[in-house]
mmCIF file of C-alpha atoms in Angstrom:
data_model
loop_
_atom_site.group_PDB
_atom_site.id
_atom_site.type_symbol
_atom_site.label_atom_id
_atom_site.label_comp_id
_atom_site.label_asym_id
_atom_site.label_seq_id
_atom_site.Cartn_x
_atom_site.Cartn_y
_atom_site.Cartn_z
ATOM 1 C CA MET R 143 21.196 88.086 82.259
ATOM 2 C CA LYS R 144 18.753 85.261 83.389
ATOM 3 C CA LYS R 145 21.170 84.369 86.335
ATOM 4 C CA LEU R 146 21.334 87.951 87.260
ATOM 5 C CA VAL R 147 17.454 88.267 87.353
ATOM 6 C CA LEU R 148 17.089 85.022 89.347
ATOM 7 C CA SER R 149 19.767 86.202 91.918
ATOM 8 C CA ILE R 150 17.878 89.377 92.446
ATOM 9 C CA MET R 151 14.524 87.639 92.890
ATOM 10 C CA ILE R 152 16.013 85.196 95.455
ATOM 11 C CA PHE R 153 17.885 88.093 97.044
ATOM 12 C CA PHE R 154 14.373 89.953 97.359
ATOM 13 C CA VAL R 155 12.452 86.949 98.774
ATOM 14 C CA LEU R 156 15.089 86.112 101.516
ATOM 15 C CA SER R 157 15.637 89.779 102.420
ATOM 16 C CA ILE R 158 12.043 90.042 103.398
ATOM 17 C CA SER R 159 12.310 87.030 105.752
ATOM 18 C CA SER R 160 15.506 88.452 107.355
ATOM 19 C CA ILE R 161 13.792 91.514 108.905
ATOM 20 C CA GLY R 162 14.204 91.388 112.600
ATOM 21 C CA PHE R 163 17.138 89.129 112.829
ATOM 22 C CA THR R 164 18.939 91.310 115.232
ATOM 23 C CA ASN R 165 15.811 91.661 117.499
ATOM 24 C CA ALA R 166 15.661 87.989 118.551
ATOM 25 C CA PHE R 167 16.925 88.192 122.156
ATOM 26 C CA SER R 168 15.356 87.829 125.681
ATOM 27 C CA TYR R 169 16.462 87.992 129.270
ATOM 28 C CA SER R 170 15.260 87.098 132.673
ATOM 29 C CA ASN R 171 15.266 89.163 135.814
ATOM 30 C CA TYR R 172 17.572 88.156 138.698
ATOM 31 C CA SER R 173 18.080 89.552 142.179
ATOM 32 C CA PHE R 174 21.291 91.233 143.140
ATOM 33 C CA THR R 175 22.726 92.510 146.510
ATOM 34 C CA GLU R 176 25.461 94.975 145.573
ATOM 35 C CA GLU R 177 24.827 98.708 146.332
ATOM 36 C CA SER R 178 25.755 101.620 144.402
ATOM 37 C CA ASN R 179 27.040 105.084 145.388
ATOM 38 C CA HIS R 180 24.851 107.316 143.244
ATOM 39 C CA ILE R 181 27.339 110.266 142.658
ATOM 40 C CA GLY R 182 25.606 112.011 139.766
ATOM 41 C CA SER R 183 26.929 113.526 136.410
ATOM 42 C CA ASN R 184 30.083 115.018 138.013
ATOM 43 C CA GLY R 185 31.097 117.411 135.390
ATOM 44 C CA TYR R 186 29.555 115.710 132.327
ATOM 45 C CA GLY R 187 26.979 117.800 130.507
ATOM 46 C CA LEU R 188 24.334 116.830 127.719
ATOM 47 C CA GLN R 189 25.768 118.120 124.517
ATOM 48 C CA TRP R 190 23.003 116.646 122.279
ATOM 49 C CA LYS R 191 19.872 114.531 122.657
ATOM 50 C CA ARG R 192 17.169 113.238 119.992
ATOM 51 C CA GLU R 193 13.953 111.325 120.903
ATOM 52 C CA TYR R 194 12.653 109.110 118.108
ATOM 53 C CA GLY R 195 9.256 107.944 119.221
ATOM 54 C CA SER R 196 7.875 105.173 121.344
ATOM 55 C CA SER R 197 7.429 102.470 118.670
ATOM 56 C CA PRO R 198 9.503 99.450 119.180
ATOM 57 C CA TRP R 199 9.113 98.531 115.553
ATOM 58 C CA THR R 200 10.612 101.685 114.054
ATOM 59 C CA ASP R 201 12.195 103.880 116.797
ATOM 60 C CA ALA R 202 14.544 101.639 118.774
ATOM 61 C CA ARG R 203 18.209 102.445 118.558
ATOM 62 C CA TYR R 204 21.118 99.946 117.678
ATOM 63 C CA GLN R 205 24.629 99.635 118.328
ATOM 64 C CA GLY R 206 27.692 99.660 116.301
ATOM 65 C CA PRO R 207 31.182 98.907 117.913
ATOM 66 C CA GLN R 208 32.871 101.539 115.677
ATOM 67 C CA PRO R 209 30.178 104.255 115.169
ATOM 68 C CA ILE R 210 32.528 107.225 115.435
ATOM 69 C CA GLY R 211 35.172 107.950 112.848
ATOM 70 C CA ASP R 212 35.912 109.757 109.527
ATOM 71 C CA CYS R 213 33.644 107.967 107.133
ATOM 72 C CA ASP R 214 33.702 110.598 104.393
ATOM 73 C CA ASN R 215 37.570 111.121 104.641
ATOM 74 C CA ASP R 216 37.405 114.888 105.139
ATOM 75 C CA GLY R 217 39.717 114.811 108.252
ATOM 76 C CA LYS R 218 36.825 115.038 110.531
ATOM 77 C CA ASN R 219 34.778 112.430 112.516
ATOM 78 C CA GLU R 220 31.173 111.631 111.936
ATOM 79 C CA LEU R 221 28.789 109.816 114.174
ATOM 80 C CA LEU R 222 26.596 107.003 112.854
ATOM 81 C CA ILE R 223 23.145 106.284 114.352
ATOM 82 C CA SER R 224 21.188 103.052 113.523
ATOM 83 C CA GLY R 225 17.922 101.737 114.489
ATOM 84 C CA ARG R 226 14.853 99.854 113.574
ATOM 85 C CA ASP R 227 14.181 102.391 110.755
ATOM 86 C CA SER R 228 16.057 100.847 107.968
ATOM 87 C CA ALA R 229 18.547 103.632 108.009
ATOM 88 C CA ILE R 230 21.966 104.608 109.135
ATOM 89 C CA ARG R 231 22.064 108.295 109.812
ATOM 90 C CA VAL R 232 25.307 110.179 109.457
ATOM 91 C CA MET R 233 25.637 112.881 111.966
ATOM 92 C CA GLU R 234 28.138 115.819 111.746
ATOM 93 C CA TRP R 235 29.004 118.376 114.413
ATOM 94 C CA ASP R 236 28.227 121.879 113.285
ATOM 95 C CA GLU R 237 30.451 124.433 115.244
ATOM 96 C CA ASN R 238 28.409 127.306 114.468
ATOM 97 C CA GLN R 239 24.973 125.875 115.470
ATOM 98 C CA GLN R 240 26.640 123.879 118.129
ATOM 99 C CA THR R 241 24.617 120.752 117.372
ATOM 100 C CA TYR R 242 24.725 117.525 115.447
ATOM 101 C CA LEU R 243 23.140 117.783 111.932
ATOM 102 C CA GLU R 244 21.984 114.757 109.829
ATOM 103 C CA THR R 245 23.911 114.955 106.674
ATOM 104 C CA HIS R 246 23.314 111.763 105.080
ATOM 105 C CA VAL R 247 21.070 108.592 105.436
ATOM 106 C CA LEU R 248 22.112 105.240 104.147
ATOM 107 C CA ARG R 249 19.613 102.748 103.155
ATOM 108 C CA PRO R 250 19.899 98.885 102.669
ATOM 109 C CA PRO R 251 20.033 97.466 99.166
ATOM 110 C CA LEU R 252 16.923 97.630 97.074
ATOM 111 C CA TYR R 253 15.324 99.993 99.514
ATOM 112 C CA PRO R 254 12.425 100.804 99.674
ATOM 113 C CA LEU R 255 11.389 97.377 98.395
ATOM 114 C CA ILE R 256 13.452 95.980 101.151
ATOM 115 C CA ARG R 257 13.255 97.313 104.592
ATOM 116 C CA VAL R 258 15.638 95.671 106.831
ATOM 117 C CA ASP R 259 17.617 97.090 109.897
ATOM 118 C CA ALA R 260 21.262 97.420 110.352
ATOM 119 C CA GLY R 261 21.719 95.856 113.651
ATOM 120 C CA GLY R 262 25.258 96.795 113.574
ATOM 121 C CA MET R 263 27.629 99.147 111.545
ATOM 122 C CA ALA R 264 31.330 100.281 111.725
ATOM 123 C CA ILE R 265 33.676 102.818 110.294
ATOM 124 C CA GLY R 266 37.076 101.654 109.002
ATOM 125 C CA ASP R 267 39.297 100.967 106.145
ATOM 126 C CA ILE R 268 37.798 97.786 104.688
ATOM 127 C CA THR R 269 39.231 98.080 101.363
ATOM 128 C CA ASN R 270 42.665 98.851 102.694
ATOM 129 C CA ASP R 271 43.252 101.724 100.413
ATOM 130 C CA GLY R 272 43.924 104.175 103.160
ATOM 131 C CA ASN R 273 40.369 105.534 103.167
ATOM 132 C CA ASN R 274 37.555 104.555 105.462
ATOM 133 C CA GLU R 275 34.313 103.023 104.527
ATOM 134 C CA ILE R 276 31.153 102.112 106.302
ATOM 135 C CA ALA R 277 30.082 98.591 106.964
ATOM 136 C CA ALA R 278 26.555 97.435 107.697
ATOM 137 C CA THR R 279 25.138 94.185 108.722
ATOM 138 C CA TRP R 280 22.368 94.529 106.099
ATOM 139 C CA TYR R 281 23.528 91.757 103.737
ATOM 140 C CA THR R 282 26.999 92.436 104.718
ATOM 141 C CA THR R 283 27.272 95.703 102.767
ATOM 142 C CA ILE R 284 30.111 98.414 102.254
ATOM 143 C CA HIS R 285 29.230 101.928 101.710
ATOM 144 C CA LYS R 286 31.960 104.515 100.409
ATOM 145 C CA TYR R 287 31.768 108.195 100.145
ATOM 146 C CA VAL R 288 32.316 109.220 96.534
ATOM 147 C CA GLY R 289 31.239 112.538 94.773
ATOM 148 C CA SER R 290 29.192 113.979 97.779
ATOM 149 C CA ARG R 291 27.262 110.915 98.549
ATOM 150 C CA TYR R 292 27.624 107.316 99.819
ATOM 151 C CA TRP R 293 27.566 104.507 97.368
ATOM 152 C CA ILE R 294 27.116 100.727 97.877
ATOM 153 C CA ILE R 295 30.445 99.413 96.570
ATOM 154 C CA GLY R 296 30.268 95.817 97.624
ATOM 155 C CA LEU R 297 27.939 93.302 99.544
ATOM 156 C CA ASN R 298 28.059 89.648 100.196
ATOM 157 C CA PRO R 299 24.575 88.165 101.235
ATOM 158 C CA TYR R 300 26.103 84.708 102.137
ATOM 159 C CA ILE R 301 24.791 84.863 105.774
ATOM 160 C CA PHE R 302 21.186 85.847 104.764
ATOM 161 C CA PHE R 303 21.086 83.620 101.799
ATOM 162 C CA ASN R 304 21.974 80.667 104.122
ATOM 163 C CA LYS R 305 19.257 81.262 106.789
ATOM 164 C CA GLY R 306 21.652 82.993 109.208
ATOM 165 C CA GLY R 307 21.588 86.345 110.933
ATOM 166 C CA SER R 308 24.159 88.873 111.842
ATOM 167 C CA ALA R 309 23.854 91.124 114.932
ATOM 168 C CA ASP R 310 26.923 93.257 114.574
ATOM 169 C CA CYS R 311 30.119 93.854 112.588
ATOM 170 C CA LEU R 312 33.636 94.859 113.398
ATOM 171 C CA ILE R 313 36.646 96.102 111.333
ATOM 172 C CA GLY R 314 40.098 94.939 112.196
ATOM 173 C CA ASP R 315 43.076 92.783 111.362
ATOM 174 C CA CYS R 316 41.998 89.401 112.803
ATOM 175 C CA ASP R 317 44.540 87.207 110.830
ATOM 176 C CA ASN R 318 47.483 89.565 111.456
ATOM 177 C CA ASP R 319 48.445 90.049 107.828
ATOM 178 C CA GLY R 320 48.540 93.769 108.044
ATOM 179 C CA LYS R 321 45.181 94.285 106.313
ATOM 180 C CA ASN R 322 41.778 94.758 107.841
ATOM 181 C CA GLU R 323 39.034 92.240 107.630
ATOM 182 C CA LEU R 324 35.267 92.685 108.186
ATOM 183 C CA ILE R 325 34.135 90.434 111.193
ATOM 184 C CA LEU R 326 30.370 89.502 111.256
ATOM 185 C CA SER R 327 29.022 88.172 114.476
ATOM 186 C CA GLY R 328 25.826 86.155 114.556
ATOM 187 C CA GLY R 329 24.807 82.601 113.788
ATOM 188 C CA GLN R 330 21.912 80.402 112.723
ATOM 189 C CA TYR R 331 18.641 82.062 112.541
ATOM 190 C CA ARG R 332 16.848 78.949 111.307
ATOM 191 C CA ARG R 333 17.481 75.305 111.701
ATOM 192 C CA ASN R 334 20.229 73.545 109.604
ATOM 193 C CA SER R 335 21.845 76.849 108.599
ATOM 194 C CA PRO R 336 25.560 76.554 107.969
ATOM 195 C CA VAL R 337 26.322 80.010 109.296
ATOM 196 C CA ALA R 338 28.760 80.260 111.878
ATOM 197 C CA GLU R 339 29.092 82.337 115.104
ATOM 198 C CA ILE R 340 31.965 84.556 113.466
ATOM 199 C CA THR R 341 32.142 84.991 109.721
ATOM 200 C CA ILE R 342 35.281 86.848 108.195
ATOM 201 C CA PHE R 343 35.140 88.769 104.914
ATOM 202 C CA GLU R 344 37.979 90.230 103.012
ATOM 203 C CA TRP R 345 37.979 92.828 100.190
ATOM 204 C CA GLU R 346 39.438 91.411 97.180
ATOM 205 C CA GLY R 347 39.697 93.924 94.357
ATOM 206 C CA PHE R 348 36.152 94.700 93.561
ATOM 207 C CA HIS R 349 34.155 92.417 95.829
ATOM 208 C CA LEU R 350 33.681 91.188 99.274
ATOM 209 C CA LYS R 351 34.765 87.513 99.769
ATOM 210 C CA ARG R 352 34.113 85.178 102.676
ATOM 211 C CA VAL R 353 37.388 83.842 103.709
ATOM 212 C CA ALA R 354 37.083 82.217 107.140
ATOM 213 C CA GLU R 355 34.771 81.445 110.089
ATOM 214 C CA TYR R 356 34.579 80.131 113.550
ATOM 215 C CA ASN R 357 31.814 77.510 114.025
ATOM 216 C CA ASP R 358 31.348 75.883 117.498
ATOM 217 C CA PRO R 359 31.273 72.255 116.669
ATOM 218 C CA ASP R 360 29.292 71.389 119.934
ATOM 219 C CA GLU R 361 26.217 73.944 119.632
ATOM 220 C CA ASP R 362 24.673 76.423 117.497
ATOM 221 C CA GLY R 363 25.516 79.624 119.389
ATOM 222 C CA TYR R 364 24.704 83.175 118.423
ATOM 223 C CA VAL R 365 27.171 85.947 118.941
ATOM 224 C CA TYR R 366 25.689 89.457 119.284
ATOM 225 C CA MET R 367 28.766 91.432 119.713
ATOM 226 C CA SER R 368 32.543 90.376 119.354
ATOM 227 C CA GLY R 369 35.735 92.392 120.185
ATOM 228 C CA ILE R 370 39.140 92.379 118.696
ATOM 229 C CA GLY R 371 42.633 93.196 120.233
ATOM 230 C CA ASP R 372 45.773 91.750 121.504
ATOM 231 C CA VAL R 373 44.304 90.467 124.690
ATOM 232 C CA ASP R 374 47.183 87.975 125.430
ATOM 233 C CA TYR R 375 50.161 90.465 124.654
ATOM 234 C CA ASP R 376 51.840 88.246 121.986
ATOM 235 C CA GLY R 377 51.826 91.128 119.362
ATOM 236 C CA GLU R 378 48.882 89.615 117.522
ATOM 237 C CA ASN R 379 45.100 90.352 117.495
ATOM 238 C CA GLU R 380 42.556 87.920 118.922
ATOM 239 C CA ILE R 381 38.882 87.929 118.546
ATOM 240 C CA VAL R 382 36.779 87.452 121.689
ATOM 241 C CA CYS R 383 33.096 86.317 121.662
ATOM 242 C CA ALA R 384 30.531 85.158 123.988
ATOM 243 C CA TYR R 385 27.418 83.160 123.715
ATOM 244 C CA GLU R 386 25.383 80.460 125.439
ATOM 245 C CA ASN R 387 27.266 80.690 128.763
ATOM 246 C CA LYS R 388 30.562 80.485 126.812
ATOM 247 C CA VAL R 389 33.386 82.931 126.326
ATOM 248 C CA PHE R 390 36.099 82.292 123.714
ATOM 249 C CA VAL R 391 39.330 83.852 122.730
ATOM 250 C CA LEU R 392 39.936 83.103 118.999
ATOM 251 C CA ASP R 393 43.591 82.840 117.810
ATOM 252 C CA TRP R 394 44.217 82.774 114.077
ATOM 253 C CA ASN R 395 46.398 79.913 113.060
ATOM 254 C CA SER R 396 48.040 81.025 109.598
ATOM 255 C CA GLU R 397 49.374 77.450 108.897
ATOM 256 C CA ASN R 398 45.969 75.759 108.890
ATOM 257 C CA ASN R 399 43.999 78.747 108.086
ATOM 258 C CA GLU R 400 41.615 78.481 111.062
ATOM 259 C CA PHE R 401 40.785 79.992 114.439
ATOM 260 C CA ILE R 402 41.891 78.183 117.530
ATOM 261 C CA PRO R 403 39.431 78.751 120.319
ATOM 262 C CA THR R 404 40.263 78.962 124.024
ATOM 263 C CA ARG R 405 37.484 79.012 126.529
ATOM 264 C CA ILE R 406 38.306 81.367 129.242
ATOM 265 C CA TYR R 407 35.347 81.499 131.672
ATOM 266 C CA PHE R 408 33.363 78.466 133.058
ATOM 267 C CA GLU R 409 31.395 79.995 135.922
ATOM 268 C CA LEU R 410 28.698 82.202 134.328
ATOM 269 C CA GLY R 411 25.782 80.461 136.082
ATOM 270 C CA HIS R 412 22.467 81.873 134.851
ATOM 271 C CA ASP R 413 24.034 85.185 133.705
ATOM 272 C CA SER R 414 24.002 85.077 129.989
ATOM 273 C CA PRO R 415 27.003 86.834 128.268
ATOM 274 C CA PHE R 416 26.209 89.259 125.389
ATOM 275 C CA GLY R 417 29.070 91.251 124.071
ATOM 276 C CA ALA R 418 32.776 91.738 124.351
ATOM 277 C CA VAL R 419 35.163 94.657 124.161
ATOM 278 C CA CYS R 420 38.993 94.491 123.911
ATOM 279 C CA LYS R 421 40.724 97.792 124.966
ATOM 280 C CA ASP R 422 43.012 99.019 127.677
ATOM 281 C CA CYS R 423 40.772 99.930 130.743
ATOM 282 C CA ASP R 424 43.534 99.929 133.541
ATOM 283 C CA ASN R 425 45.849 102.172 131.582
ATOM 284 C CA ASP R 426 48.895 99.870 131.478
ATOM 285 C CA GLY R 427 48.999 99.982 127.700
ATOM 286 C CA LYS R 428 47.668 96.434 127.338
ATOM 287 C CA ALA R 429 44.249 95.416 126.306
ATOM 288 C CA GLU R 430 41.724 93.727 128.713
ATOM 289 C CA ILE R 431 38.550 91.715 127.818
ATOM 290 C CA LEU R 432 35.422 93.485 128.924
ATOM 291 C CA LEU R 433 32.395 91.268 128.961
ATOM 292 C CA SER R 434 28.633 92.462 129.148
ATOM 293 C CA TYR R 435 25.630 90.477 130.015
ATOM 294 C CA TYR R 436 21.862 90.151 129.379
ATOM 295 C CA ASP R 437 21.877 91.168 133.092
ATOM 296 C CA PRO R 438 23.181 94.360 134.778
ATOM 297 C CA ARG R 439 26.602 92.953 134.904
ATOM 298 C CA ILE R 440 30.042 93.448 133.646
ATOM 299 C CA SER R 441 33.188 91.327 134.014
ATOM 300 C CA ILE R 442 36.834 92.428 133.127
ATOM 301 C CA PHE R 443 39.525 89.801 132.465
ATOM 302 C CA LYS R 444 43.243 90.213 132.268
ATOM 303 C CA TRP R 445 46.046 88.015 130.895
ATOM 304 C CA ASN R 446 48.573 86.959 133.578
ATOM 305 C CA GLY R 447 50.962 85.312 131.316
ATOM 306 C CA ASN R 448 49.194 81.841 131.498
ATOM 307 C CA ASP R 449 45.512 82.539 131.732
ATOM 308 C CA TYR R 450 42.881 85.064 131.936
ATOM 309 C CA ASP R 451 42.170 86.268 135.508
ATOM 310 C CA ILE R 452 39.000 88.233 136.605
ATOM 311 C CA GLN R 453 40.287 91.681 137.420
ATOM 312 C CA PHE R 454 36.693 92.958 138.070
ATOM 313 C CA ASP R 455 33.208 91.808 138.330
ATOM 314 C CA ARG R 456 30.213 93.972 139.192
ATOM 315 C CA LYS R 457 26.351 93.641 139.308
ATOM 316 C CA TRP R 458 23.903 96.576 139.676
ATOM 317 C CA PRO R 459 20.763 95.839 141.711
ATOM 318 C CA ASN R 460 17.599 96.884 139.965
ATOM 319 C CA GLY R 461 19.567 97.735 136.833
ATOM 320 C CA GLU R 462 18.896 97.079 133.155
ATOM 321 C CA PRO R 463 20.628 94.468 130.920
ATOM 322 C CA VAL R 464 23.886 95.818 129.703
ATOM 323 C CA ILE R 465 23.828 93.928 126.358
ATOM 324 C CA GLU R 466 26.061 96.024 124.030
ATOM 325 C CA GLY R 467 26.237 99.080 126.208
ATOM 326 C CA ILE R 468 29.968 99.076 127.103
ATOM 327 C CA ASP R 469 33.037 100.870 125.894
ATOM 328 C CA VAL R 470 36.451 102.237 127.050
ATOM 329 C CA GLY R 471 38.196 105.510 126.411
ATOM 330 C CA ASP R 472 39.281 108.702 128.010
ATOM 331 C CA THR R 473 36.041 110.427 128.710
ATOM 332 C CA ASP R 474 37.162 113.140 131.054
ATOM 333 C CA ASN R 475 40.300 114.328 129.390
ATOM 334 C CA ASP R 476 42.535 113.374 132.334
ATOM 335 C CA GLY R 477 44.844 111.340 129.984
ATOM 336 C CA LEU R 478 43.458 107.987 131.421
ATOM 337 C CA ASN R 479 40.862 105.646 130.122
ATOM 338 C CA GLU R 480 37.524 105.181 131.667
ATOM 339 C CA VAL R 481 34.972 102.407 131.310
ATOM 340 C CA ALA R 482 31.397 103.381 130.409
ATOM 341 C CA VAL R 483 28.582 100.774 131.130
ATOM 342 C CA GLY R 484 24.917 101.238 130.415
ATOM 343 C CA VAL R 485 22.625 99.562 132.976
ATOM 344 C CA GLY R 486 19.692 101.863 132.306
ATOM 345 C CA GLU R 487 21.828 104.865 133.775
ATOM 346 C CA THR R 488 25.316 105.139 132.257
ATOM 347 C CA TYR R 489 28.118 104.613 134.724
ATOM 348 C CA ILE R 490 31.620 105.870 134.368
ATOM 349 C CA LEU R 491 34.263 103.783 136.109
ATOM 350 C CA GLN R 492 38.031 104.346 136.350
ATOM 351 C CA TRP R 493 40.859 102.028 137.577
ATOM 352 C CA ASN R 494 42.474 103.322 140.769
ATOM 353 C CA GLY R 495 45.336 100.757 140.992
ATOM 354 C CA THR R 496 43.155 98.168 142.955
ATOM 355 C CA THR R 497 39.662 98.215 141.489
ATOM 356 C CA TYR R 498 37.281 100.278 139.328
ATOM 357 C CA VAL R 499 35.424 103.062 141.100
ATOM 358 C CA GLU R 500 32.617 105.279 140.086
ATOM 359 C CA GLU R 501 33.467 108.691 138.741
ATOM 360 C CA ALA R 502 29.941 109.642 137.305
ATOM 361 C CA VAL R 503 26.476 108.408 136.637
ATOM 362 C CA LEU R 504 24.672 109.766 133.490
ATOM 363 C CA PRO R 505 20.922 110.061 133.235
ATOM 364 C CA THR R 506 20.105 107.518 130.579
ATOM 365 C CA PHE R 507 17.474 104.825 130.747
ATOM 366 C CA GLY R 508 16.308 101.655 129.141
ATOM 367 C CA TRP R 509 18.437 98.731 127.728
ATOM 368 C CA MET R 510 21.467 100.462 126.424
ATOM 369 C CA ALA R 511 22.308 99.002 123.024
ATOM 370 C CA VAL R 512 24.716 101.994 122.416
ATOM 371 C CA VAL R 513 27.536 103.123 124.707
ATOM 372 C CA CYS R 514 30.478 104.380 122.545
ATOM 373 C CA ILE R 515 33.302 106.727 123.211
ATOM 374 C CA GLY R 516 34.989 108.847 120.531
ATOM 375 C CA ASP R 517 35.658 112.472 119.358
ATOM 376 C CA CYS R 518 32.281 113.262 117.740
ATOM 377 C CA ASP R 519 32.691 117.062 117.669
ATOM 378 C CA ASN R 520 36.452 117.067 116.374
ATOM 379 C CA ASP R 521 37.741 119.281 119.287
ATOM 380 C CA GLY R 522 40.407 116.520 120.157
ATOM 381 C CA LYS R 523 38.429 115.446 123.176
ATOM 382 C CA ASN R 524 36.229 112.421 123.563
ATOM 383 C CA GLU R 525 32.351 112.299 124.068
ATOM 384 C CA ILE R 526 30.069 109.504 125.075
ATOM 385 C CA ASN R 527 27.266 108.305 122.586
ATOM 386 C CA ALA R 528 24.502 106.439 124.149
ATOM 387 C CA GLY R 529 21.179 105.065 122.910
ATOM 388 C CA ASN R 530 18.680 102.569 124.014
ATOM 389 C CA VAL R 531 16.760 99.427 122.369
ATOM 390 C CA VAL R 532 14.186 98.753 125.080
ATOM 391 C CA ILE R 533 12.243 101.138 127.073
ATOM 392 C CA ASP R 534 9.222 101.277 129.439
ATOM 393 C CA SER R 535 5.844 102.447 128.727
ATOM 394 C CA GLY R 536 5.567 106.229 128.526
ATOM 395 C CA GLN R 537 9.257 106.627 127.575
ATOM 396 C CA GLU R 538 10.656 107.512 124.063
ATOM 397 C CA PHE R 539 13.609 105.798 122.356
ATOM 398 C CA THR R 540 16.484 108.135 122.771
ATOM 399 C CA GLU R 541 20.114 108.929 121.588
ATOM 400 C CA TRP R 542 22.301 111.040 123.763
ATOM 401 C CA VAL R 543 25.846 112.590 123.540
ATOM 402 C CA PHE R 544 27.560 113.595 126.672
ATOM 403 C CA LYS R 545 30.731 115.709 127.112
ATOM 404 C CA TYR R 546 32.734 116.320 130.025
ATOM 405 C CA GLY R 547 32.829 120.018 130.961
ATOM 406 C CA TRP R 548 29.974 120.881 128.674
ATOM 407 C CA ASN R 549 27.887 123.741 130.031
ATOM 408 C CA ASN R 550 24.221 123.176 129.258
#
């Protein structure tokens, strides 16, 4: 009993100091020369919008790489919205009212004594029981829907207990054993922390166990957003992460139980990489690597059988940092995937066999920490969820859902 009380006290003290871990980034402005053909929304309508206020301390919106999915296992998808308000809001589409309704609000452990933000969250089957859960970066926590509400069924505060931070989380099979793991991206928040750039957790019976990590031996990097997918077409998943002008593909070595890193890009210059997405964006059935930056820039890499070639690279003059605002999916119901990129405005790009061309430009603004594609309203067609984390004076932090063919 004494050990339990002591653990709770330590947990409380360290929790307070962890507030704002995912806010610690900055960027510099650079000049670009590429011009853009501003073609407008081109068939996309605004299905839903909410303004949260203008306070950067409470109203900014955060990303989750997997915020759209069936998190209550009722056969219909929900949309998760997170931000600097110590909450993950579960939104569900109401067909009668033709809007998204907030049905549940998730809070961090020991709330309201502890107010900490979920810089990242994801929907997926973490416990490998056939049903989905919600993962959140606040103390690496798992929430499960049972009996009309969400319960915390597991947490592992290793990262925060060891002076580290975690900016995002992702659910997927990174060791190719047929079971999902929970992938935390982050790193050191204070000096001499042992926390790695990538930390892997597994559900073991009734608890969440830290089972693996990738820790750069040469520097203390911080990964804001990682991706997972079979990017070298060998039938196994890899993790892709970027930090400190480095981009790595991590292959799991099952014999030695460790990640083997391959650095794939050496010419970043002053453009700092931020996040990674591993999905099929040129519609050949194989995943590419999409890299986002602190700057208004994206790069797309494709495996050529021996190495990763740059398939596409673009900068937007006078744009905002992309940071986490990038995703892939069929946004206009043509059977082909598009790339959505938030550089202030949100650009919809599609591969034409030679390059990626603009199909639409959506009227968003600010630093786009949220650009995700998925079926939010359960009609079998995808929508685009967008939100911002940094805005100009006079603007409000905003979340949007855009839908192709939607009549305002």
